[in-house]
């Protein structure tokens, strides 16, 4: 959560994006109007259109920021990973870290998946989410190839682990805590440990 002192010194664009991030995650994209974003950001409505050509552009910036947030968590976990198994589990730990953030109105699951569920088929935002999920699967596959020396098997296992992770994050969002993600981590650890 961004403090009022930081918001006051942030640019209008940063303030708008920060306000949109909280509201889109807490209330949903469709339910969040421009007026609510502008009010929370403490800027004039004109500032929104000076920085984003439309709400669609603001949504795209929000999705890109969510992706970058997760990548930063993953990079932190990856820096501590010693073995290929640790690298696989770093993906799960990054999702766990995300689930344990102090959200204003509690954890609601993956913000990217939540957004994709609201966007119509063909919307560019769904492509952003799809690319993120494909990147996560690729991050799982790379160390699995190293562990198994079998690209086909590694790709199949990476897909299974990604599905395990997605199911866990959805359930965690329903429950409002990271327990399911921690359990998925333990399941993944057992699967990878058996290779």
PDB file of N, CA and C in Angstrom, residues 130-175:
ATOM      1  N   UNK A 130      -2.363 -13.682 -20.757  1.00  0.00           N
ATOM      2  CA  UNK A 130      -1.936 -14.946 -21.384  1.00  0.00           C
ATOM      3  C   UNK A 130      -0.413 -15.014 -21.498  1.00  0.00           C
ATOM      4  N   UNK A 131       0.202 -13.915 -21.912  1.00  0.00           N
ATOM      5  CA  UNK A 131       1.668 -13.894 -22.030  1.00  0.00           C
ATOM      6  C   UNK A 131       2.329 -14.073 -20.662  1.00  0.00           C
ATOM      7  N   UNK A 132       1.751 -13.463 -19.631  1.00  0.00           N
ATOM      8  CA  UNK A 132       2.293 -13.633 -18.277  1.00  0.00           C
ATOM      9  C   UNK A 132       2.252 -15.106 -17.880  1.00  0.00           C
ATOM     10  N   UNK A 133       1.124 -15.742 -18.082  1.00  0.00           N
ATOM     11  CA  UNK A 133       0.970 -17.145 -17.682  1.00  0.00           C
ATOM     12  C   UNK A 133       1.883 -18.047 -18.513  1.00  0.00           C
ATOM     13  N   UNK A 134       2.067 -17.728 -19.782  1.00  0.00           N
ATOM     14  CA  UNK A 134       3.003 -18.496 -20.616  1.00  0.00           C
ATOM     15  C   UNK A 134       4.433 -18.309 -20.124  1.00  0.00           C
ATOM     16  N   UNK A 135       4.764 -17.087 -19.695  1.00  0.00           N
ATOM     17  CA  UNK A 135       6.107 -16.845 -19.166  1.00  0.00           C
ATOM     18  C   UNK A 135       6.325 -17.627 -17.875  1.00  0.00           C
ATOM     19  N   UNK A 136       5.311 -17.670 -17.013  1.00  0.00           N
ATOM     20  CA  UNK A 136       5.426 -18.443 -15.775  1.00  0.00           C
ATOM     21  C   UNK A 136       5.686 -19.909 -16.105  1.00  0.00           C
ATOM     22  N   UNK A 137       4.948 -20.440 -17.063  1.00  0.00           N
ATOM     23  CA  UNK A 137       5.146 -21.844 -17.454  1.00  0.00           C
ATOM     24  C   UNK A 137       6.554 -22.064 -18.015  1.00  0.00           C
ATOM     25  N   UNK A 138       7.057 -21.118 -18.788  1.00  0.00           N
ATOM     26  CA  UNK A 138       8.416 -21.223 -19.324  1.00  0.00           C
ATOM     27  C   UNK A 138       9.457 -21.162 -18.204  1.00  0.00           C
ATOM     28  N   UNK A 139       9.194 -20.337 -17.183  1.00  0.00           N
ATOM     29  CA  UNK A 139      10.103 -20.257 -16.042  1.00  0.00           C
ATOM     30  C   UNK A 139      10.135 -21.572 -15.270  1.00  0.00           C
ATOM     31  N   UNK A 140       9.022 -22.273 -15.270  1.00  0.00           N
ATOM     32  CA  UNK A 140       8.991 -23.606 -14.649  1.00  0.00           C
ATOM     33  C   UNK A 140       9.730 -24.621 -15.523  1.00  0.00           C
ATOM     34  N   UNK A 141       9.565 -24.516 -16.829  1.00  0.00           N
ATOM     35  CA  UNK A 141      10.126 -25.516 -17.749  1.00  0.00           C
ATOM     36  C   UNK A 141      11.653 -25.478 -17.813  1.00  0.00           C
ATOM     37  N   UNK A 142      12.232 -24.297 -17.810  1.00  0.00           N
ATOM     38  CA  UNK A 142      13.692 -24.185 -18.001  1.00  0.00           C
ATOM     39  C   UNK A 142      14.491 -25.018 -17.002  1.00  0.00           C
ATOM     40  N   UNK A 143      14.250 -24.892 -15.692  1.00  0.00           N
ATOM     41  CA  UNK A 143      15.025 -25.730 -14.772  1.00  0.00           C
ATOM     42  C   UNK A 143      14.617 -27.203 -14.838  1.00  0.00           C
ATOM     43  N   UNK A 144      13.385 -27.476 -15.246  1.00  0.00           N
ATOM     44  CA  UNK A 144      12.969 -28.880 -15.389  1.00  0.00           C
ATOM     45  C   UNK A 144      13.710 -29.564 -16.531  1.00  0.00           C
ATOM     46  N   UNK A 145      14.007 -28.821 -17.580  1.00  0.00           N
ATOM     47  CA  UNK A 145      14.815 -29.378 -18.678  1.00  0.00           C
ATOM     48  C   UNK A 145      16.192 -29.741 -18.148  1.00  0.00           C
ATOM     49  N   UNK A 146      16.737 -28.864 -17.334  1.00  0.00           N
ATOM     50  CA  UNK A 146      18.050 -29.128 -16.734  1.00  0.00           C
ATOM     51  C   UNK A 146      18.012 -30.365 -15.826  1.00  0.00           C
ATOM     52  N   UNK A 147      16.911 -30.518 -15.097  1.00  0.00           N
ATOM     53  CA  UNK A 147      16.771 -31.663 -14.189  1.00  0.00           C
ATOM     54  C   UNK A 147      16.560 -32.986 -14.920  1.00  0.00           C
ATOM     55  N   UNK A 148      15.806 -32.947 -16.016  1.00  0.00           N
ATOM     56  CA  UNK A 148      15.399 -34.192 -16.680  1.00  0.00           C
ATOM     57  C   UNK A 148      16.139 -34.477 -17.976  1.00  0.00           C
ATOM     58  N   UNK A 149      16.714 -33.439 -18.561  1.00  0.00           N
ATOM     59  CA  UNK A 149      17.362 -33.560 -19.875  1.00  0.00           C
ATOM     60  C   UNK A 149      16.390 -34.095 -20.934  1.00  0.00           C
ATOM     61  N   UNK A 150      15.106 -33.766 -20.767  1.00  0.00           N
ATOM     62  CA  UNK A 150      14.056 -34.211 -21.681  1.00  0.00           C
ATOM     63  C   UNK A 150      13.076 -33.050 -21.859  1.00  0.00           C
ATOM     64  N   UNK A 151      13.192 -32.328 -22.979  1.00  0.00           N
ATOM     65  CA  UNK A 151      12.384 -31.132 -23.198  1.00  0.00           C
ATOM     66  C   UNK A 151      10.893 -31.422 -23.232  1.00  0.00           C
ATOM     67  N   UNK A 152      10.503 -32.528 -23.850  1.00  0.00           N
ATOM     68  CA  UNK A 152       9.078 -32.856 -23.959  1.00  0.00           C
ATOM     69  C   UNK A 152       8.499 -33.146 -22.578  1.00  0.00           C
ATOM     70  N   UNK A 153       9.188 -33.978 -21.813  1.00  0.00           N
ATOM     71  CA  UNK A 153       8.731 -34.295 -20.460  1.00  0.00           C
ATOM     72  C   UNK A 153       8.714 -33.037 -19.593  1.00  0.00           C
ATOM     73  N   UNK A 154       9.757 -32.231 -19.692  1.00  0.00           N
ATOM     74  CA  UNK A 154       9.851 -31.006 -18.890  1.00  0.00           C
ATOM     75  C   UNK A 154       8.707 -30.050 -19.225  1.00  0.00           C
ATOM     76  N   UNK A 155       8.386 -29.929 -20.508  1.00  0.00           N
ATOM     77  CA  UNK A 155       7.282 -29.047 -20.909  1.00  0.00           C
ATOM     78  C   UNK A 155       5.954 -29.564 -20.361  1.00  0.00           C
ATOM     79  N   UNK A 156       5.748 -30.849 -20.421  1.00  0.00           N
ATOM     80  CA  UNK A 156       4.507 -31.436 -19.898  1.00  0.00           C
ATOM     81  C   UNK A 156       4.414 -31.240 -18.382  1.00  0.00           C
ATOM     82  N   UNK A 157       5.510 -31.486 -17.675  1.00  0.00           N
ATOM     83  CA  UNK A 157       5.517 -31.310 -16.227  1.00  0.00           C
ATOM     84  C   UNK A 157       5.339 -29.831 -15.863  1.00  0.00           C
ATOM     85  N   UNK A 158       5.960 -28.942 -16.615  1.00  0.00           N
ATOM     86  CA  UNK A 158       5.806 -27.506 -16.359  1.00  0.00           C
ATOM     87  C   UNK A 158       4.344 -27.099 -16.512  1.00  0.00           C
ATOM     88  N   UNK A 159       3.671 -27.640 -17.509  1.00  0.00           N
ATOM     89  CA  UNK A 159       2.250 -27.333 -17.693  1.00  0.00           C
ATOM     90  C   UNK A 159       1.437 -27.847 -16.505  1.00  0.00           C
ATOM     91  N   UNK A 160       1.733 -29.048 -16.051  1.00  0.00           N
ATOM     92  CA  UNK A 160       1.017 -29.602 -14.898  1.00  0.00           C
ATOM     93  C   UNK A 160       1.262 -28.765 -13.643  1.00  0.00           C
ATOM     94  N   UNK A 161       2.494 -28.354 -13.441  1.00  0.00           N
ATOM     95  CA  UNK A 161       2.806 -27.519 -12.277  1.00  0.00           C
ATOM     96  C   UNK A 161       2.129 -26.149 -12.380  1.00  0.00           C
ATOM     97  N   UNK A 162       2.070 -25.606 -13.599  1.00  0.00           N
ATOM     98  CA  UNK A 162       1.385 -24.327 -13.797  1.00  0.00           C
ATOM     99  C   UNK A 162      -0.101 -24.462 -13.480  1.00  0.00           C
ATOM    100  N   UNK A 163      -0.702 -25.573 -13.899  1.00  0.00           N
ATOM    101  CA  UNK A 163      -2.115 -25.805 -13.587  1.00  0.00           C
ATOM    102  C   UNK A 163      -2.313 -25.958 -12.075  1.00  0.00           C
ATOM    103  N   UNK A 164      -1.409 -26.670 -11.421  1.00  0.00           N
ATOM    104  CA  UNK A 164      -1.463 -26.815  -9.971  1.00  0.00           C
ATOM    105  C   UNK A 164      -1.397 -25.441  -9.311  1.00  0.00           C
ATOM    106  N   UNK A 165      -0.468 -24.636  -9.774  1.00  0.00           N
ATOM    107  CA  UNK A 165      -0.284 -23.299  -9.216  1.00  0.00           C
ATOM    108  C   UNK A 165      -1.513 -22.427  -9.444  1.00  0.00           C
ATOM    109  N   UNK A 166      -2.071 -22.452 -10.657  1.00  0.00           N
ATOM    110  CA  UNK A 166      -3.247 -21.631 -10.959  1.00  0.00           C
ATOM    111  C   UNK A 166      -4.437 -22.045 -10.109  1.00  0.00           C
ATOM    112  N   UNK A 167      -4.645 -23.339  -9.972  1.00  0.00           N
ATOM    113  CA  UNK A 167      -5.734 -23.796  -9.121  1.00  0.00           C
ATOM    114  C   UNK A 167      -5.535 -23.367  -7.678  1.00  0.00           C
ATOM    115  N   UNK A 168      -4.307 -23.444  -7.213  1.00  0.00           N
ATOM    116  CA  UNK A 168      -4.006 -23.053  -5.835  1.00  0.00           C
ATOM    117  C   UNK A 168      -4.236 -21.566  -5.620  1.00  0.00           C
ATOM    118  N   UNK A 169      -3.849 -20.758  -6.584  1.00  0.00           N
ATOM    119  CA  UNK A 169      -3.995 -19.310  -6.410  1.00  0.00           C
ATOM    120  C   UNK A 169      -5.462 -18.908  -6.473  1.00  0.00           C
ATOM    121  N   UNK A 170      -6.246 -19.605  -7.280  1.00  0.00           N
ATOM    122  CA  UNK A 170      -7.682 -19.327  -7.322  1.00  0.00           C
ATOM    123  C   UNK A 170      -8.315 -19.691  -5.981  1.00  0.00           C
ATOM    124  N   UNK A 171      -8.013 -20.871  -5.472  1.00  0.00           N
ATOM    125  CA  UNK A 171      -8.545 -21.279  -4.160  1.00  0.00           C
ATOM    126  C   UNK A 171      -8.055 -20.346  -3.053  1.00  0.00           C
ATOM    127  N   UNK A 172      -6.804 -19.951  -3.119  1.00  0.00           N
ATOM    128  CA  UNK A 172      -6.266 -19.022  -2.119  1.00  0.00           C
ATOM    129  C   UNK A 172      -7.039 -17.706  -2.146  1.00  0.00           C
ATOM    130  N   UNK A 173      -7.389 -17.260  -3.347  1.00  0.00           N
ATOM    131  CA  UNK A 173      -8.178 -16.037  -3.468  1.00  0.00           C
ATOM    132  C   UNK A 173      -9.551 -16.186  -2.849  1.00  0.00           C
ATOM    133  N   UNK A 174     -10.158 -17.342  -3.019  1.00  0.00           N
ATOM    134  CA  UNK A 174     -11.466 -17.593  -2.400  1.00  0.00           C
ATOM    135  C   UNK A 174     -11.363 -17.617  -0.881  1.00  0.00           C
ATOM    136  N   UNK A 175     -10.280 -18.188  -0.386  1.00  0.00           N
ATOM    137  CA  UNK A 175     -10.099 -18.301   1.057  1.00  0.00           C
ATOM    138  C   UNK A 175      -9.479 -17.051   1.683  1.00  0.00           C
TER     139      UNK A 175
END
